C-alpha cells in the first residue's frame, strides 16, 4: 500500500514539474501576429443545401418520410421519368443536409470538404453516394456543387455502437462555382481583429508593427481591434504584401492569471502568472514531513505559503502534502474563496 502511494505521488510530482517547465517555456515565447489576429472582413462563409444519398444497403429512410419520396420523384421527373410518388420505396435512399465552409479568396474550380447529415430516419449513410447538390449562401446564390461518395469514421465497423452512422464526410466533395468578391487593392485602411481581446496584447502588436514598418501605421482602437493605415506606396496594388509583412511579425501575447478546472476528469491547468498571498493550508489527513536537525521526522498538518508565492512554490508546497489533482481542486477553490488566490478560476 505504501509503495503504491509512493508511486502515485511520484507520478503526480513528475506531472506537475513537467507542467511548470511547460508554462515557463510558453510564458516567454512569442507568436506570429497571424496566429493571434486576422484582418476584419476576411473570413470563411457557410454554405448549405438539400441532397439525396443513394446506394444505401437498405439503411435509408422509411417510406413514411414523405419529403424523401417527393425529392426522389422530382429528381426523376427532371430526367423525364414520371412515377407515382406513393409507389416509390426509399429504403436505399436518405435525405440529407449538406453543409460546407467556403474559405476567403476561394477560386472557381477549387474543391472544399463537405459534411452530410441525415434528415430522415435512416439507419446509416455508410457506402452512400451523394447526388448533385447545389450549395447556397445566405443570399440564396449557388456558390458550390457537391457530389460523390461519402465516408464514415467507424473505428470498429458498423457494429460499433459508439460510432455515429448518420453524419458523413466528403473530402473535396464540392467544387466552387462562384467566387465571393473581396477586393484588397485600393483599401487605404484595414482593421486587425484579435482572436482573444486583450489591451496589453493589442498595444504590443501596435508597437511591434510601428517599429517594423514605420510610425503611425498601427493604432490601438480597443482590446480587440487595431487600425492599420496602408502606406500610400502599397494601397493601390500591394495590399496583400502589406498584410503578409504584418502577419509574420512576432509578438509576446499577454494572458490573465487563470486556473482551469475540469472536475469530471480531475484535470487542473494553472497559468504561469498565478500567484497567491500569505496563506496556511490544511487538507484532510494530509501532512507535511519535516526533517529536523537531530535526524528525527516531524509531521505537520498545516503548511504555510509565503505571500506572492509563484506557481512553482505552490506546486512544491502542495506536493509536500501529497496532494493529488482532485484534492488540488478543493484546495484551490478554498484559497480563492479566502481571497488569497490572485487568479480567475474557470470550471469546465
CSV table of N, CA, C and O in Angstrom, one decimal, residues 198-286:
chain,number,residue,atom,x,y,z
A,198,UNK,N,-7.4,41.7,-25.7
A,198,UNK,CA,-6.6,42.0,-24.6
A,198,UNK,C,-5.9,43.3,-24.9
A,198,UNK,O,-5.2,43.5,-25.9
A,199,UNK,N,-6.0,44.3,-24.0
A,199,UNK,CA,-5.5,45.6,-24.2
A,199,UNK,C,-3.9,45.5,-24.3
A,199,UNK,O,-3.4,46.2,-25.2
A,200,UNK,N,-3.3,44.8,-23.5
A,200,UNK,CA,-1.9,44.7,-23.5
A,200,UNK,C,-1.3,44.1,-24.7
A,200,UNK,O,-0.4,44.6,-25.3
A,201,UNK,N,-1.9,43.0,-25.2
A,201,UNK,CA,-1.5,42.3,-26.4
A,201,UNK,C,-1.7,43.2,-27.6
A,201,UNK,O,-0.9,43.3,-28.5
A,202,UNK,N,-2.9,43.9,-27.6
A,202,UNK,CA,-3.2,44.9,-28.7
A,202,UNK,C,-2.1,46.0,-28.8
A,202,UNK,O,-1.6,46.4,-29.9
A,203,UNK,N,-1.7,46.5,-27.6
A,203,UNK,CA,-0.7,47.6,-27.6
A,203,UNK,C,0.6,47.0,-28.0
A,203,UNK,O,1.4,47.7,-28.8
A,204,UNK,N,1.0,45.8,-27.6
A,204,UNK,CA,2.2,45.3,-28.1
A,204,UNK,C,2.3,45.1,-29.6
A,204,UNK,O,3.3,45.3,-30.3
A,205,UNK,N,1.1,44.6,-30.2
A,205,UNK,CA,1.0,44.5,-31.6
A,205,UNK,C,1.3,45.8,-32.3
A,205,UNK,O,2.0,45.9,-33.3
A,206,UNK,N,0.6,46.8,-31.8
A,206,UNK,CA,0.7,48.2,-32.5
A,206,UNK,C,2.2,48.6,-32.4
A,206,UNK,O,2.7,49.1,-33.4
A,207,UNK,N,2.8,48.5,-31.3
A,207,UNK,CA,4.2,48.9,-31.1
A,207,UNK,C,5.1,48.1,-32.0
A,207,UNK,O,6.1,48.7,-32.7
A,208,UNK,N,4.9,46.8,-32.1
A,208,UNK,CA,5.7,46.0,-33.0
A,208,UNK,C,5.6,46.3,-34.5
A,208,UNK,O,6.6,46.4,-35.2
A,209,UNK,N,4.3,46.6,-34.9
A,209,UNK,CA,4.1,46.9,-36.3
A,209,UNK,C,4.7,48.3,-36.6
A,209,UNK,O,5.4,48.5,-37.7
A,210,UNK,N,4.5,49.2,-35.7
A,210,UNK,CA,5.1,50.6,-36.0
A,210,UNK,C,6.6,50.5,-36.0
A,210,UNK,O,7.3,51.3,-36.7
A,211,UNK,N,7.2,49.7,-35.1
A,211,UNK,CA,8.7,49.6,-35.1
A,211,UNK,C,9.2,49.0,-36.3
A,211,UNK,O,10.3,49.3,-36.8
A,212,UNK,N,8.5,48.0,-36.9
A,212,UNK,CA,9.0,47.2,-38.0
A,212,UNK,C,8.7,47.9,-39.4
A,212,UNK,O,9.5,47.9,-40.3
A,213,UNK,N,7.5,48.6,-39.5
A,213,UNK,CA,7.1,49.1,-40.8
A,213,UNK,C,7.1,50.6,-40.8
A,213,UNK,O,6.8,51.2,-41.9
A,214,UNK,N,7.2,51.3,-39.7
A,214,UNK,CA,7.2,52.7,-39.7
A,214,UNK,C,6.1,53.2,-38.7
A,214,UNK,O,5.1,52.5,-38.4
A,215,UNK,N,6.3,54.4,-38.2
A,215,UNK,CA,5.4,55.0,-37.2
A,215,UNK,C,4.0,55.4,-37.9
A,215,UNK,O,3.9,55.6,-39.1
A,216,UNK,N,3.0,55.4,-37.0
A,216,UNK,CA,1.7,55.8,-37.4
A,216,UNK,C,1.0,54.9,-38.4
A,216,UNK,O,0.0,55.3,-39.0
A,217,UNK,N,1.5,53.7,-38.5
A,217,UNK,CA,0.8,52.7,-39.3
A,217,UNK,C,-0.3,52.0,-38.5
A,217,UNK,O,-1.4,51.8,-39.0
A,218,UNK,N,0.0,51.6,-37.3
A,218,UNK,CA,-0.9,50.9,-36.4
A,218,UNK,C,-1.4,51.8,-35.3
A,218,UNK,O,-0.5,52.5,-34.7
A,219,UNK,N,-2.6,51.7,-34.9
A,219,UNK,CA,-3.2,52.4,-33.8
A,219,UNK,C,-4.2,51.5,-33.0
A,219,UNK,O,-5.1,51.0,-33.6
A,220,UNK,N,-4.0,51.4,-31.7
A,220,UNK,CA,-4.8,50.5,-30.9
A,220,UNK,C,-6.2,51.2,-30.7
A,220,UNK,O,-6.2,52.3,-30.2
A,221,UNK,N,-7.3,50.5,-31.2
A,221,UNK,CA,-8.6,51.1,-31.0
A,221,UNK,C,-9.2,50.7,-29.7
A,221,UNK,O,-9.7,51.5,-28.9
A,222,UNK,N,-9.2,49.4,-29.4
A,222,UNK,CA,-9.6,48.8,-28.2
A,222,UNK,C,-9.0,47.5,-28.0
A,222,UNK,O,-7.9,47.2,-28.6
A,223,UNK,N,-9.5,46.7,-27.0
A,223,UNK,CA,-8.8,45.4,-26.7
A,223,UNK,C,-8.9,44.4,-27.8
A,223,UNK,O,-8.1,43.4,-27.8
A,224,UNK,N,-9.7,44.6,-28.8
A,224,UNK,CA,-9.8,43.6,-29.9
A,224,UNK,C,-9.6,44.1,-31.3
A,224,UNK,O,-9.6,43.3,-32.2
A,225,UNK,N,-9.2,45.4,-31.4
A,225,UNK,CA,-9.1,45.9,-32.7
A,225,UNK,C,-7.9,46.9,-32.8
A,225,UNK,O,-7.6,47.7,-31.9
A,226,UNK,N,-7.2,46.8,-33.9
A,226,UNK,CA,-6.1,47.7,-34.2
A,226,UNK,C,-6.3,48.2,-35.6
A,226,UNK,O,-6.5,47.5,-36.6
A,227,UNK,N,-6.3,49.5,-35.7
A,227,UNK,CA,-6.5,50.2,-37.0
A,227,UNK,C,-5.2,50.3,-37.8
A,227,UNK,O,-4.1,50.7,-37.2
A,228,UNK,N,-5.2,49.9,-39.0
A,228,UNK,CA,-4.0,49.9,-39.9
A,228,UNK,C,-4.1,50.8,-41.0
A,228,UNK,O,-5.1,50.8,-41.7
A,229,UNK,N,-3.2,51.7,-41.2
A,229,UNK,CA,-3.2,52.7,-42.3
A,229,UNK,C,-2.2,52.2,-43.3
A,229,UNK,O,-1.0,52.1,-43.1
A,230,UNK,N,-2.7,51.8,-44.5
A,230,UNK,CA,-1.9,51.2,-45.5
A,230,UNK,C,-1.0,52.3,-46.1
A,230,UNK,O,-1.6,53.4,-46.5
A,231,UNK,N,0.3,52.1,-46.2
A,231,UNK,CA,1.1,53.2,-46.8
A,231,UNK,C,0.7,53.5,-48.2
A,231,UNK,O,0.2,52.6,-49.0
A,232,UNK,N,0.9,54.7,-48.6
A,232,UNK,CA,0.5,55.2,-49.9
A,232,UNK,C,1.2,54.4,-51.0
A,232,UNK,O,0.6,54.2,-52.1
A,233,UNK,N,2.4,53.9,-50.8
A,233,UNK,CA,3.1,53.2,-51.8
A,233,UNK,C,2.6,51.8,-52.0
A,233,UNK,O,3.0,51.1,-53.0
A,234,UNK,N,1.7,51.3,-51.1
A,234,UNK,CA,1.2,50.0,-51.2
A,234,UNK,C,-0.3,49.8,-51.4
A,234,UNK,O,-0.8,48.8,-51.9
A,235,UNK,N,-1.1,50.8,-51.1
A,235,UNK,CA,-2.6,50.6,-51.1
A,235,UNK,C,-3.2,50.4,-52.5
A,235,UNK,O,-4.3,49.9,-52.6
A,236,UNK,N,-2.5,50.9,-53.5
A,236,UNK,CA,-3.0,50.8,-54.8
A,236,UNK,C,-3.0,49.4,-55.4
A,236,UNK,O,-3.9,48.9,-56.0
A,237,UNK,N,-1.9,48.6,-55.1
A,237,UNK,CA,-1.8,47.3,-55.7
A,237,UNK,C,-0.9,46.3,-54.9
A,237,UNK,O,-0.7,45.2,-55.4
A,238,UNK,N,-0.5,46.7,-53.7
A,238,UNK,CA,0.3,45.8,-52.9
A,238,UNK,C,-0.2,45.6,-51.5
A,238,UNK,O,0.5,45.4,-50.6
A,239,UNK,N,-1.5,45.6,-51.3
A,239,UNK,CA,-2.1,45.5,-50.0
A,239,UNK,C,-1.9,44.1,-49.5
A,239,UNK,O,-1.6,43.9,-48.3
A,240,UNK,N,-1.9,43.1,-50.3
A,240,UNK,CA,-1.7,41.7,-49.9
A,240,UNK,C,-0.3,41.5,-49.3
A,240,UNK,O,-0.1,40.9,-48.3
A,241,UNK,N,0.7,42.2,-50.0
A,241,UNK,CA,2.1,42.1,-49.5
A,241,UNK,C,2.2,42.9,-48.1
A,241,UNK,O,2.9,42.4,-47.2
A,242,UNK,N,1.5,44.0,-48.0
A,242,UNK,CA,1.4,44.7,-46.7
A,242,UNK,C,0.9,43.8,-45.6
A,242,UNK,O,1.5,43.8,-44.5
A,243,UNK,N,-0.2,43.1,-45.8
A,243,UNK,CA,-0.7,42.2,-44.8
A,243,UNK,C,0.2,41.1,-44.5
A,243,UNK,O,0.4,40.7,-43.3
A,244,UNK,N,0.9,40.5,-45.5
A,244,UNK,CA,1.9,39.5,-45.3
A,244,UNK,C,3.0,39.9,-44.4
A,244,UNK,O,3.5,39.2,-43.5
A,245,UNK,N,3.5,41.2,-44.6
A,245,UNK,CA,4.6,41.7,-43.8
A,245,UNK,C,4.2,41.8,-42.4
A,245,UNK,O,5.0,41.6,-41.5
A,246,UNK,N,2.9,42.1,-42.1
A,246,UNK,CA,2.4,42.3,-40.7
A,246,UNK,C,2.2,40.9,-40.1
A,246,UNK,O,2.6,40.7,-38.9
A,247,UNK,N,1.7,40.0,-40.8
A,247,UNK,CA,1.4,38.6,-40.3
A,247,UNK,C,2.6,37.9,-39.8
A,247,UNK,O,2.5,37.1,-38.8
A,248,UNK,N,3.7,38.1,-40.4
A,248,UNK,CA,4.9,37.4,-40.0
A,248,UNK,C,5.7,38.0,-38.8
A,248,UNK,O,6.6,37.4,-38.3
A,249,UNK,N,5.2,39.2,-38.4
A,249,UNK,CA,5.9,39.8,-37.2
A,249,UNK,C,5.5,39.0,-35.9
A,249,UNK,O,4.4,38.4,-35.8
A,250,UNK,N,6.4,38.9,-34.9
A,250,UNK,CA,6.1,38.1,-33.7
A,250,UNK,C,5.9,39.1,-32.5
A,250,UNK,O,6.5,40.1,-32.4
A,251,UNK,N,4.9,38.6,-31.7
A,251,UNK,CA,4.5,39.4,-30.5
A,251,UNK,C,4.4,38.4,-29.4
A,251,UNK,O,3.9,37.3,-29.5
A,252,UNK,N,4.8,38.8,-28.2
A,252,UNK,CA,4.5,38.0,-27.0
A,252,UNK,C,3.2,38.3,-26.4
A,252,UNK,O,3.0,39.4,-25.9
A,253,UNK,N,2.2,37.5,-26.6
A,253,UNK,CA,0.8,37.8,-26.1
A,253,UNK,C,0.8,37.8,-24.6
A,253,UNK,O,1.4,37.0,-23.9
A,254,UNK,N,0.0,38.7,-24.1
A,254,UNK,CA,-0.2,38.7,-22.6
A,254,UNK,C,-1.5,37.9,-22.2
A,254,UNK,O,-2.4,37.9,-23.0
A,255,UNK,N,-1.4,37.3,-21.1
A,255,UNK,CA,-2.6,36.5,-20.6
A,255,UNK,C,-2.9,36.8,-19.2
A,255,UNK,O,-2.0,37.2,-18.4
A,256,UNK,N,-4.2,36.6,-18.8
A,256,UNK,CA,-4.6,36.8,-17.5
A,256,UNK,C,-4.2,35.6,-16.6
A,256,UNK,O,-4.1,34.5,-17.2
A,257,UNK,N,-4.0,35.8,-15.3
A,257,UNK,CA,-3.8,34.7,-14.4
A,257,UNK,C,-5.0,33.8,-14.3
A,257,UNK,O,-6.1,34.3,-13.9
A,258,UNK,N,-5.0,32.6,-14.7
A,258,UNK,CA,-6.2,31.7,-14.7
A,258,UNK,C,-5.9,30.3,-14.3
A,258,UNK,O,-4.8,29.8,-14.6
A,259,UNK,N,-6.8,29.7,-13.6
A,259,UNK,CA,-6.7,28.3,-13.2
A,259,UNK,C,-8.0,27.6,-13.8
A,259,UNK,O,-9.1,28.0,-13.6
A,260,UNK,N,-7.8,26.6,-14.7
A,260,UNK,CA,-8.8,25.9,-15.4
A,260,UNK,C,-9.0,24.6,-14.7
A,260,UNK,O,-8.0,23.8,-14.6
A,261,UNK,N,-10.2,24.3,-14.3
A,261,UNK,CA,-10.5,23.0,-13.6
A,261,UNK,C,-11.6,22.2,-14.3
A,261,UNK,O,-12.6,22.8,-14.7
A,262,UNK,N,-11.3,21.0,-14.5
A,262,UNK,CA,-12.3,20.0,-15.1
A,262,UNK,C,-12.6,19.0,-14.0
A,262,UNK,O,-11.8,18.1,-13.7
A,263,UNK,N,-13.7,19.2,-13.3
A,263,UNK,CA,-14.0,18.4,-12.1
A,263,UNK,C,-14.4,16.9,-12.5
A,263,UNK,O,-14.2,16.0,-11.7
A,264,UNK,N,-14.8,16.8,-13.8
A,264,UNK,CA,-15.2,15.4,-14.2
A,264,UNK,C,-14.0,14.5,-14.3
A,264,UNK,O,-14.1,13.3,-14.0
A,265,UNK,N,-12.9,15.0,-14.8
A,265,UNK,CA,-11.7,14.2,-15.0
A,265,UNK,C,-10.6,14.5,-14.0
A,265,UNK,O,-9.6,13.7,-13.9
A,266,UNK,N,-10.8,15.5,-13.1
A,266,UNK,CA,-9.8,15.8,-12.2
A,266,UNK,C,-8.6,16.5,-12.7
A,266,UNK,O,-7.5,16.5,-12.1
A,267,UNK,N,-8.8,17.2,-13.9
A,267,UNK,CA,-7.7,17.9,-14.6
A,267,UNK,C,-7.6,19.3,-14.1
A,267,UNK,O,-8.6,20.0,-14.0
A,268,UNK,N,-6.4,19.8,-13.7
A,268,UNK,CA,-6.2,21.1,-13.3
A,268,UNK,C,-5.0,21.7,-14.1
A,268,UNK,O,-4.0,21.1,-14.2
A,269,UNK,N,-5.3,22.9,-14.8
A,269,UNK,CA,-4.2,23.6,-15.5
A,269,UNK,C,-4.1,24.9,-14.9
A,269,UNK,O,-5.0,25.7,-14.8
A,270,UNK,N,-2.8,25.3,-14.4
A,270,UNK,CA,-2.5,26.5,-13.8
A,270,UNK,C,-1.6,27.4,-14.6
A,270,UNK,O,-0.6,26.9,-15.1
A,271,UNK,N,-2.0,28.6,-14.9
A,271,UNK,CA,-1.2,29.5,-15.7
A,271,UNK,C,0.0,29.9,-15.0
A,271,UNK,O,0.1,29.9,-13.8
A,272,UNK,N,1.0,30.4,-15.8
A,272,UNK,CA,2.3,30.7,-15.2
A,272,UNK,C,2.3,32.0,-14.4
A,272,UNK,O,3.2,32.2,-13.6
A,273,UNK,N,1.2,32.9,-14.6
A,273,UNK,CA,1.2,34.1,-13.8
A,273,UNK,C,0.4,34.0,-12.5
A,273,UNK,O,0.1,35.0,-11.9
A,274,UNK,N,0.0,32.8,-12.2
A,274,UNK,CA,-0.8,32.7,-11.0
A,274,UNK,C,0.0,32.9,-9.7
A,274,UNK,O,1.1,32.3,-9.6
A,275,UNK,N,-0.4,33.7,-8.8
A,275,UNK,CA,0.3,33.9,-7.5
A,275,UNK,C,-0.7,33.8,-6.4
A,275,UNK,O,-1.9,34.0,-6.6
A,276,UNK,N,-0.2,33.6,-5.2
A,276,UNK,CA,-1.1,33.6,-4.0
A,276,UNK,C,-0.5,34.5,-2.9
A,276,UNK,O,0.7,34.7,-2.8
A,277,UNK,N,-1.4,35.0,-2.1
A,277,UNK,CA,-1.0,35.8,-0.9
A,277,UNK,C,-0.7,34.8,0.2
A,277,UNK,O,-0.8,33.6,0.1
A,278,UNK,N,-0.2,35.4,1.4
A,278,UNK,CA,0.1,34.5,2.5
A,278,UNK,C,-1.1,33.7,2.9
A,278,UNK,O,-2.2,34.2,3.1
A,279,UNK,N,-0.8,32.4,3.1
A,279,UNK,CA,-1.9,31.5,3.4
A,279,UNK,C,-1.4,30.2,4.1
A,279,UNK,O,-0.2,29.8,3.8
A,280,UNK,N,-2.1,29.7,5.0
A,280,UNK,CA,-1.8,28.4,5.6
A,280,UNK,C,-2.8,27.4,5.1
A,280,UNK,O,-4.0,27.7,5.0
A,281,UNK,N,-2.4,26.1,4.8
A,281,UNK,CA,-3.2,25.1,4.2
A,281,UNK,C,-3.2,23.9,5.0
A,281,UNK,O,-2.2,23.4,5.4
A,282,UNK,N,-4.4,23.4,5.3
A,282,UNK,CA,-4.6,22.0,5.9
A,282,UNK,C,-5.6,21.3,5.2
A,282,UNK,O,-6.7,21.9,4.9
A,283,UNK,N,-5.4,20.1,4.8
A,283,UNK,CA,-6.4,19.4,4.0
A,283,UNK,C,-6.5,17.9,4.4
A,283,UNK,O,-5.6,17.1,4.3
A,284,UNK,N,-7.6,17.6,5.0
A,284,UNK,CA,-7.9,16.2,5.4
A,284,UNK,C,-6.8,15.6,6.3
A,284,UNK,O,-6.3,16.2,7.2
A,285,UNK,N,-6.4,14.4,5.9
A,285,UNK,CA,-5.3,13.7,6.7
A,285,UNK,C,-3.9,13.9,6.2
A,285,UNK,O,-3.0,13.3,6.6
A,286,UNK,N,-3.8,14.8,5.2
A,286,UNK,CA,-2.5,15.0,4.6
A,286,UNK,C,-1.6,15.8,5.5
A,286,UNK,O,-2.1,16.7,6.3
